[in-house]
PDB file of C-alpha atoms in Angstrom:
ATOM      1  CA  ALA A   1       6.863 -10.533  11.864  1.00 65.00           C
ATOM      2  CA  GLN A   2       7.905  -7.791   9.282  1.00 70.00           C
ATOM      3  CA  LYS A   3       7.339  -4.170  10.531  1.00 90.00           C
ATOM      4  CA  VAL A   4       7.928  -0.861   8.794  1.00 94.00           C
ATOM      5  CA  THR A   5       7.749   2.338  10.892  1.00 95.00           C
ATOM      6  CA  GLN A   6       7.507   6.031   9.558  1.00 95.00           C
ATOM      7  CA  ALA A   7       8.086   8.383  12.400  1.00 92.00           C
ATOM      8  CA  GLN A   8       7.208  11.367  10.667  1.00 95.00           C
ATOM      9  CA  THR A   9       3.343  11.762  10.743  1.00 94.00           C
ATOM     10  CA  GLU A  10       3.306  15.247   8.804  1.00 96.00           C
ATOM     11  CA  ILE A  11       5.890  17.231   7.105  1.00 97.00           C
ATOM     12  CA  SER A  12       5.220  20.897   5.850  1.00 97.00           C
ATOM     13  CA  VAL A  13       7.514  22.803   3.774  1.00 97.00           C
ATOM     14  CA  VAL A  14       7.776  25.693   1.457  1.00 97.00           C
ATOM     15  CA  GLU A  15       8.062  25.120  -2.236  1.00 97.00           C
ATOM     16  CA  LYS A  16      11.740  24.800  -3.093  1.00 97.00           C
ATOM     17  CA  GLU A  17      12.737  23.250   0.048  1.00 97.00           C
ATOM     18  CA  ASP A  18      14.226  19.717   0.339  1.00 97.00           C
ATOM     19  CA  VAL A  19      12.275  17.045   2.273  1.00 97.00           C
ATOM     20  CA  THR A  20      13.389  13.830   3.667  1.00 97.00           C
ATOM     21  CA  LEU A  21      11.091  11.166   4.713  1.00 97.00           C
ATOM     22  CA  ASP A  22      12.456   8.258   7.155  1.00 97.00           C
ATOM     23  CA  CYS A  23      11.619   4.660   6.750  1.00 97.00           C
ATOM     24  CA  VAL A  24      13.020   1.997   9.140  1.00 97.00           C
ATOM     25  CA  TYR A  25      12.169  -1.424   8.632  1.00 96.00           C
ATOM     26  CA  GLU A  26      12.276  -4.864  10.722  1.00 94.00           C
ATOM     27  CA  THR A  27      12.388  -8.354   9.061  1.00 92.00           C
ATOM     28  CA  ARG A  28      13.985 -11.570  10.040  1.00 90.00           C
ATOM     29  CA  ASP A  29      14.519 -12.389   6.245  1.00 87.00           C
ATOM     30  CA  THR A  30      17.916 -12.010   4.347  1.00 88.00           C
ATOM     31  CA  THR A  31      15.874 -11.617   1.172  1.00 89.00           C
ATOM     32  CA  TYR A  32      13.278  -8.840   0.924  1.00 91.00           C
ATOM     33  CA  TYR A  33      12.067  -5.798  -1.067  1.00 93.00           C
ATOM     34  CA  LEU A  34      11.377  -2.309  -0.085  1.00 94.00           C
ATOM     35  CA  PHE A  35       9.053   0.148  -1.804  1.00 95.00           C
ATOM     36  CA  TRP A  36       7.753   3.787  -1.743  1.00 96.00           C
ATOM     37  CA  TYR A  37       4.313   4.812  -2.795  1.00 96.00           C
ATOM     38  CA  LYS A  38       2.974   7.984  -3.252  1.00 96.00           C
ATOM     39  CA  GLN A  39      -0.884   8.701  -2.506  1.00 95.00           C
ATOM     40  CA  PRO A  40      -2.177  11.926  -3.875  1.00 92.00           C
ATOM     41  CA  PRO A  41      -5.620  13.332  -2.729  1.00 89.00           C
ATOM     42  CA  SER A  42      -7.281  11.031  -5.325  1.00 87.00           C
ATOM     43  CA  GLY A  43      -6.462   8.240  -3.361  1.00 88.00           C
ATOM     44  CA  GLU A  44      -4.908   5.841  -5.522  1.00 88.00           C
ATOM     45  CA  LEU A  45      -1.431   4.654  -4.683  1.00 92.00           C
ATOM     46  CA  VAL A  46       1.381   5.374  -7.250  1.00 94.00           C
ATOM     47  CA  PHE A  47       4.494   3.288  -7.126  1.00 93.00           C
ATOM     48  CA  LEU A  48       7.774   5.170  -6.924  1.00 94.00           C
ATOM     49  CA  ILE A  49      10.401   2.823  -6.416  1.00 92.00           C
ATOM     50  CA  ARG A  50      11.533  -1.055  -5.508  1.00 91.00           C
ATOM     51  CA  ARG A  51      14.850  -1.815  -3.940  1.00 91.00           C
ATOM     52  CA  ASN A  52      15.891  -5.586  -3.029  1.00 90.00           C
ATOM     53  CA  SER A  53      17.834  -6.188  -0.049  1.00 90.00           C
ATOM     54  CA  PHE A  54      21.116  -7.106  -1.964  1.00 89.00           C
ATOM     55  CA  ASP A  55      21.242  -3.602  -3.622  1.00 85.00           C
ATOM     56  CA  GLU A  56      22.324  -0.867  -1.550  1.00 82.00           C
ATOM     57  CA  GLN A  57      23.197   1.683  -4.162  1.00 82.00           C
ATOM     58  CA  ASN A  58      21.456   4.835  -3.830  1.00 83.00           C
ATOM     59  CA  GLU A  59      19.271   5.948  -6.573  1.00 84.00           C
ATOM     60  CA  ILE A  60      18.145   9.147  -8.200  1.00 86.00           C
ATOM     61  CA  SER A  61      15.216   9.844 -10.436  1.00 88.00           C
ATOM     62  CA  GLY A  62      14.833  13.531 -11.158  1.00 92.00           C
ATOM     63  CA  ARG A  63      14.003  15.339  -7.954  1.00 93.00           C
ATOM     64  CA  TYR A  64      13.556  11.947  -6.211  1.00 94.00           C
ATOM     65  CA  SER A  65      16.388  10.153  -4.408  1.00 93.00           C
ATOM     66  CA  TRP A  66      16.478   6.972  -2.210  1.00 93.00           C
ATOM     67  CA  ASN A  67      19.230   6.070   0.566  1.00 93.00           C
ATOM     68  CA  PHE A  68      19.151   2.443   1.447  1.00 93.00           C
ATOM     69  CA  GLN A  69      21.282   1.570   4.387  1.00 93.00           C
ATOM     70  CA  LYS A  70      21.080  -2.211   5.351  1.00 92.00           C
ATOM     71  CA  SER A  71      23.168  -1.577   8.474  1.00 92.00           C
ATOM     72  CA  THR A  72      20.671   0.787  10.216  1.00 94.00           C
ATOM     73  CA  SER A  73      17.567  -1.015   8.404  1.00 95.00           C
ATOM     74  CA  SER A  74      16.610   2.206   6.708  1.00 96.00           C
ATOM     75  CA  PHE A  75      15.355   3.301   3.158  1.00 95.00           C
ATOM     76  CA  ASN A  76      14.966   7.054   3.195  1.00 96.00           C
ATOM     77  CA  PHE A  77      13.363   9.012   0.579  1.00 95.00           C
ATOM     78  CA  THR A  78      14.486  12.721  -0.222  1.00 96.00           C
ATOM     79  CA  ILE A  79      12.472  15.165  -2.681  1.00 96.00           C
ATOM     80  CA  THR A  80      14.699  17.821  -3.748  1.00 96.00           C
ATOM     81  CA  ALA A  81      13.337  21.402  -4.525  1.00 97.00           C
ATOM     82  CA  SER A  82       9.828  20.479  -3.617  1.00 97.00           C
ATOM     83  CA  GLN A  83       6.796  21.502  -5.661  1.00 97.00           C
ATOM     84  CA  VAL A  84       3.235  21.837  -4.786  1.00 96.00           C
ATOM     85  CA  VAL A  85       2.598  18.910  -6.714  1.00 95.00           C
ATOM     86  CA  ASP A  86       4.413  16.781  -4.493  1.00 96.00           C
ATOM     87  CA  SER A  87       1.921  17.399  -1.713  1.00 96.00           C
ATOM     88  CA  ALA A  88       0.499  13.877  -0.786  1.00 96.00           C
ATOM     89  CA  VAL A  89       0.980  10.916   1.370  1.00 96.00           C
ATOM     90  CA  TYR A  90       3.997   8.894   1.060  1.00 97.00           C
ATOM     91  CA  PHE A  91       4.370   5.347   2.226  1.00 96.00           C
ATOM     92  CA  CYS A  92       7.196   2.969   2.702  1.00 96.00           C
ATOM     93  CA  ALA A  93       6.472  -0.603   2.326  1.00 95.00           C
ATOM     94  CA  LEU A  94       8.282  -4.179   2.928  1.00 94.00           C
ATOM     95  CA  SER A  95       7.725  -7.277   0.808  1.00 90.00           C
ATOM     96  CA  GLU A  96       8.442 -10.867   1.829  1.00 80.00           C
ATOM     97  CA  ILE A  97       7.459 -12.959  -1.213  1.00 77.00           C
ATOM     98  CA  TYR A  98       3.850 -12.036  -1.718  1.00 76.00           C
ATOM     99  CA  LYS A  99       3.324 -10.324   1.650  1.00 83.00           C
ATOM    100  CA  LEU A 100       3.540  -6.481   1.172  1.00 87.00           C
ATOM    101  CA  SER A 101       3.451  -4.440   4.610  1.00 90.00           C
ATOM    102  CA  PHE A 102       3.076  -0.623   4.585  1.00 93.00           C
ATOM    103  CA  GLY A 103       4.130   1.909   7.297  1.00 93.00           C
ATOM    104  CA  ALA A 104       1.771   4.331   8.391  1.00 92.00           C
ATOM    105  CA  GLY A 105       2.519   7.136   6.024  1.00 94.00           C
ATOM    106  CA  THR A 106       4.006  10.836   6.098  1.00 96.00           C
ATOM    107  CA  THR A 107       1.789  13.541   4.929  1.00 96.00           C
ATOM    108  CA  VAL A 108       3.789  16.007   2.941  1.00 97.00           C
ATOM    109  CA  THR A 109       2.278  19.541   2.215  1.00 97.00           C
ATOM    110  CA  VAL A 110       3.999  21.779   0.289  1.00 97.00           C
ATOM    111  CA  ARG A 111       3.270  25.485   0.278  1.00 96.00           C
ATOM    112  CA  ALA A 112       3.507  28.089  -2.456  1.00 95.00           C
TER     113      ALA A 112
ATOM    114  CA  ASP B   1      -7.120   0.218 -20.447  1.00 63.00           C
ATOM    115  CA  GLY B   2      -5.197  -2.364 -18.435  1.00 70.00           C
ATOM    116  CA  GLY B   3      -5.613  -1.816 -14.415  1.00 93.00           C
ATOM    117  CA  ILE B   4      -7.630  -2.529 -11.478  1.00 95.00           C
ATOM    118  CA  THR B   5     -11.230  -1.672 -11.007  1.00 95.00           C
ATOM    119  CA  GLN B   6     -12.935  -1.274  -7.583  1.00 96.00           C
ATOM    120  CA  SER B   7     -16.582  -0.628  -7.521  1.00 91.00           C
ATOM    121  CA  PRO B   8     -18.619   1.335  -6.276  1.00 91.00           C
ATOM    122  CA  LYS B   9     -16.393   4.164  -5.212  1.00 93.00           C
ATOM    123  CA  TYR B  10     -18.769   5.235  -2.378  1.00 95.00           C
ATOM    124  CA  LEU B  11     -20.768   2.694  -0.443  1.00 94.00           C
ATOM    125  CA  PHE B  12     -23.222   3.170   2.529  1.00 94.00           C
ATOM    126  CA  ARG B  13     -24.509   0.564   4.691  1.00 92.00           C
ATOM    127  CA  LYS B  14     -26.595   0.016   7.769  1.00 92.00           C
ATOM    128  CA  GLU B  15     -25.136  -1.409  10.586  1.00 90.00           C
ATOM    129  CA  GLY B  16     -25.479  -5.075  10.828  1.00 90.00           C
ATOM    130  CA  GLN B  17     -25.562  -5.854   7.223  1.00 92.00           C
ATOM    131  CA  ASN B  18     -23.008  -7.693   5.142  1.00 94.00           C
ATOM    132  CA  VAL B  19     -21.375  -5.774   2.017  1.00 95.00           C
ATOM    133  CA  THR B  20     -19.424  -6.958  -0.568  1.00 96.00           C
ATOM    134  CA  LEU B  21     -16.914  -4.782  -2.264  1.00 96.00           C
ATOM    135  CA  SER B  22     -15.648  -5.582  -5.730  1.00 96.00           C
ATOM    136  CA  CYS B  23     -12.317  -5.778  -7.198  1.00 97.00           C
ATOM    137  CA  GLU B  24     -11.404  -6.616 -10.975  1.00 97.00           C
ATOM    138  CA  GLN B  25      -8.123  -6.426 -12.782  1.00 97.00           C
ATOM    139  CA  ASN B  26      -7.064  -7.269 -16.382  1.00 96.00           C
ATOM    140  CA  LEU B  27      -3.286  -7.042 -15.870  1.00 95.00           C
ATOM    141  CA  ASN B  28      -3.391 -10.814 -15.791  1.00 94.00           C
ATOM    142  CA  HIS B  29      -1.506 -10.782 -12.412  1.00 94.00           C
ATOM    143  CA  ASP B  30      -1.435 -13.802 -10.113  1.00 93.00           C
ATOM    144  CA  ALA B  31      -1.490 -12.091  -6.695  1.00 93.00           C
ATOM    145  CA  MET B  32      -4.218  -9.761  -5.369  1.00 95.00           C
ATOM    146  CA  TYR B  33      -4.551  -7.879  -2.082  1.00 95.00           C
ATOM    147  CA  TRP B  34      -7.193  -6.054   0.118  1.00 97.00           C
ATOM    148  CA  TYR B  35      -6.001  -3.231   2.428  1.00 96.00           C
ATOM    149  CA  ARG B  36      -7.919  -0.932   4.793  1.00 97.00           C
ATOM    150  CA  GLN B  37      -6.709   2.417   5.224  1.00 95.00           C
ATOM    151  CA  ASP B  38      -7.713   4.656   8.504  1.00 92.00           C
ATOM    152  CA  PRO B  39      -6.511   8.075   8.998  1.00 81.00           C
ATOM    153  CA  GLY B  40      -2.987   7.887  10.665  1.00 73.00           C
ATOM    154  CA  GLN B  41      -2.806   4.139  10.411  1.00 77.00           C
ATOM    155  CA  GLY B  42      -1.555   3.709   7.003  1.00 86.00           C
ATOM    156  CA  LEU B  43      -2.593   0.554   4.938  1.00 92.00           C
ATOM    157  CA  ARG B  44      -3.295  -2.699   6.731  1.00 93.00           C
ATOM    158  CA  LEU B  45      -3.376  -6.030   5.031  1.00 93.00           C
ATOM    159  CA  ILE B  46      -6.707  -7.723   5.262  1.00 96.00           C
ATOM    160  CA  TYR B  47      -6.409 -10.678   2.902  1.00 96.00           C
ATOM    161  CA  TYR B  48      -4.111 -11.678  -0.018  1.00 94.00           C
ATOM    162  CA  SER B  49      -4.126 -14.239  -2.529  1.00 95.00           C
ATOM    163  CA  GLN B  50      -1.106 -15.781  -4.588  1.00 92.00           C
ATOM    164  CA  ILE B  51      -3.437 -17.796  -6.756  1.00 92.00           C
ATOM    165  CA  VAL B  52      -6.837 -18.830  -7.817  1.00 95.00           C
ATOM    166  CA  ASN B  53      -8.635 -20.846  -5.123  1.00 95.00           C
ATOM    167  CA  ASP B  54      -6.230 -19.803  -2.702  1.00 95.00           C
ATOM    168  CA  PHE B  55      -5.858 -16.868   0.090  1.00 96.00           C
ATOM    169  CA  GLN B  56      -4.192 -15.983   3.334  1.00 94.00           C
ATOM    170  CA  LYS B  57      -5.022 -13.813   5.942  1.00 95.00           C
ATOM    171  CA  GLY B  58      -3.612 -10.771   6.572  1.00 92.00           C
ATOM    172  CA  ASP B  59      -2.970  -8.665   9.767  1.00 91.00           C
ATOM    173  CA  ILE B  60      -6.705  -7.564  10.419  1.00 95.00           C
ATOM    174  CA  ALA B  61      -8.711 -10.466   8.689  1.00 96.00           C
ATOM    175  CA  GLU B  62     -11.501 -10.700  11.503  1.00 96.00           C
ATOM    176  CA  GLY B  63     -14.801  -9.787  10.059  1.00 96.00           C
ATOM    177  CA  TYR B  64     -13.743 -10.158   6.467  1.00 97.00           C
ATOM    178  CA  SER B  65     -13.909 -12.889   4.036  1.00 97.00           C
ATOM    179  CA  VAL B  66     -12.774 -13.191   0.483  1.00 98.00           C
ATOM    180  CA  SER B  67     -12.972 -15.484  -2.384  1.00 97.00           C
ATOM    181  CA  ARG B  68     -10.763 -16.253  -5.436  1.00 97.00           C
ATOM    182  CA  GLU B  69     -12.737 -17.930  -7.936  1.00 97.00           C
ATOM    183  CA  LYS B  70     -11.082 -16.256 -11.025  1.00 96.00           C
ATOM    184  CA  LYS B  71      -7.724 -14.938 -11.627  1.00 96.00           C
ATOM    185  CA  GLU B  72      -9.153 -11.537 -12.469  1.00 97.00           C
ATOM    186  CA  SER B  73     -11.631 -11.431  -9.370  1.00 98.00           C
ATOM    187  CA  PHE B  74     -11.020 -10.720  -5.576  1.00 98.00           C
ATOM    188  CA  PRO B  75     -14.213  -9.560  -3.945  1.00 98.00           C
ATOM    189  CA  LEU B  76     -14.142  -8.567  -0.334  1.00 97.00           C
ATOM    190  CA  THR B  77     -16.933  -9.079   2.204  1.00 97.00           C
ATOM    191  CA  VAL B  78     -17.345  -7.132   5.008  1.00 96.00           C
ATOM    192  CA  THR B  79     -19.460  -8.950   7.601  1.00 94.00           C
ATOM    193  CA  SER B  80     -21.564  -7.641  10.516  1.00 90.00           C
ATOM    194  CA  ALA B  81     -18.806  -9.243  12.594  1.00 89.00           C
ATOM    195  CA  GLN B  82     -16.395  -6.280  11.695  1.00 90.00           C
ATOM    196  CA  LYS B  83     -16.813  -3.903  14.752  1.00 89.00           C
ATOM    197  CA  ASN B  84     -15.545  -0.873  12.721  1.00 92.00           C
ATOM    198  CA  PRO B  85     -16.028  -1.253   9.201  1.00 94.00           C
ATOM    199  CA  THR B  86     -16.237   2.345   8.217  1.00 95.00           C
ATOM    200  CA  ALA B  87     -12.794   2.918   6.184  1.00 96.00           C
ATOM    201  CA  PHE B  88     -11.267   3.236   2.838  1.00 96.00           C
ATOM    202  CA  TYR B  89     -10.424  -0.137   1.120  1.00 97.00           C
ATOM    203  CA  LEU B  90      -7.996  -0.495  -1.647  1.00 96.00           C
ATOM    204  CA  CYS B  91      -7.571  -3.469  -3.801  1.00 97.00           C
ATOM    205  CA  ALA B  92      -4.002  -4.257  -5.659  1.00 95.00           C
ATOM    206  CA  SER B  93      -2.715  -6.842  -7.619  1.00 95.00           C
ATOM    207  CA  SER B  94       0.872  -7.920  -8.603  1.00 92.00           C
ATOM    208  CA  GLY B  95       2.638 -10.231 -10.809  1.00 88.00           C
ATOM    209  CA  LEU B  96       5.618 -11.977  -9.765  1.00 79.00           C
ATOM    210  CA  ALA B  97       6.702 -12.272  -6.126  1.00 79.00           C
ATOM    211  CA  ASN B  98       8.211  -8.991  -4.769  1.00 80.00           C
ATOM    212  CA  THR B  99       7.162  -6.966  -7.815  1.00 84.00           C
ATOM    213  CA  GLU B 100       5.483  -3.761  -7.372  1.00 89.00           C
ATOM    214  CA  ALA B 101       1.716  -3.652  -6.499  1.00 91.00           C
ATOM    215  CA  PHE B 102      -0.982  -1.894  -8.717  1.00 93.00           C
ATOM    216  CA  PHE B 103      -3.752  -0.416  -6.926  1.00 94.00           C
ATOM    217  CA  GLY B 104      -7.290   0.550  -7.711  1.00 94.00           C
ATOM    218  CA  GLN B 105      -8.828   3.891  -6.818  1.00 93.00           C
ATOM    219  CA  GLY B 106     -10.544   2.650  -3.622  1.00 94.00           C
ATOM    220  CA  THR B 107     -13.983   2.141  -2.027  1.00 96.00           C
ATOM    221  CA  ARG B 108     -15.016   4.361   0.814  1.00 95.00           C
ATOM    222  CA  LEU B 109     -17.238   2.478   2.978  1.00 96.00           C
ATOM    223  CA  THR B 110     -19.720   4.097   5.555  1.00 95.00           C
ATOM    224  CA  VAL B 111     -21.741   2.191   7.850  1.00 92.00           C
ATOM    225  CA  VAL B 112     -24.384   4.176   9.732  1.00 89.00           C
TER     226      VAL B 112
END
């Protein structure tokens, strides 16, 4: 069975600080996909990134960056120079074909 | 506008009554999903459907039922057998396997 663990329940930072969200996954498949989603207070989940199991290159998109390490089964997410608008719940997810499983989420609060 | 529509946004029911949550998508996606979100537990998969007239149980299917008679519609019925039905319910859809899922705005169900 696949499993996604986000050990950090809540993180609080002051604006402009960097914040890193941890994600550890378990799967028996050799082919799988990993995702990060953001859930603002409105409730709707917003897709941030998708990474397949064969692509271990790190990715940067503006203030967001992702570090995928297959050896440790981790797919961590860093927000650089955080802003108040980054306050949300962030979910890591694992996909095997059509079954998409989520972690418990990390609530990020950025204080002005 | 293309997207996923869940209705209603808020729903109240008396204990012991069945209730059906609506989910419609106009993205021409084959796969559709239902998730339940409780505080601190992230998103848990209830049911998913890869094609019309076919669906699979997720991790917490007991007390729920679904149908997929049309590609664009995937209604969820919360039956009286569900012991703790009060939660936030999210519907999603995706195209090809392992691609990102798009989410609706959710339905908050309260059973009194």
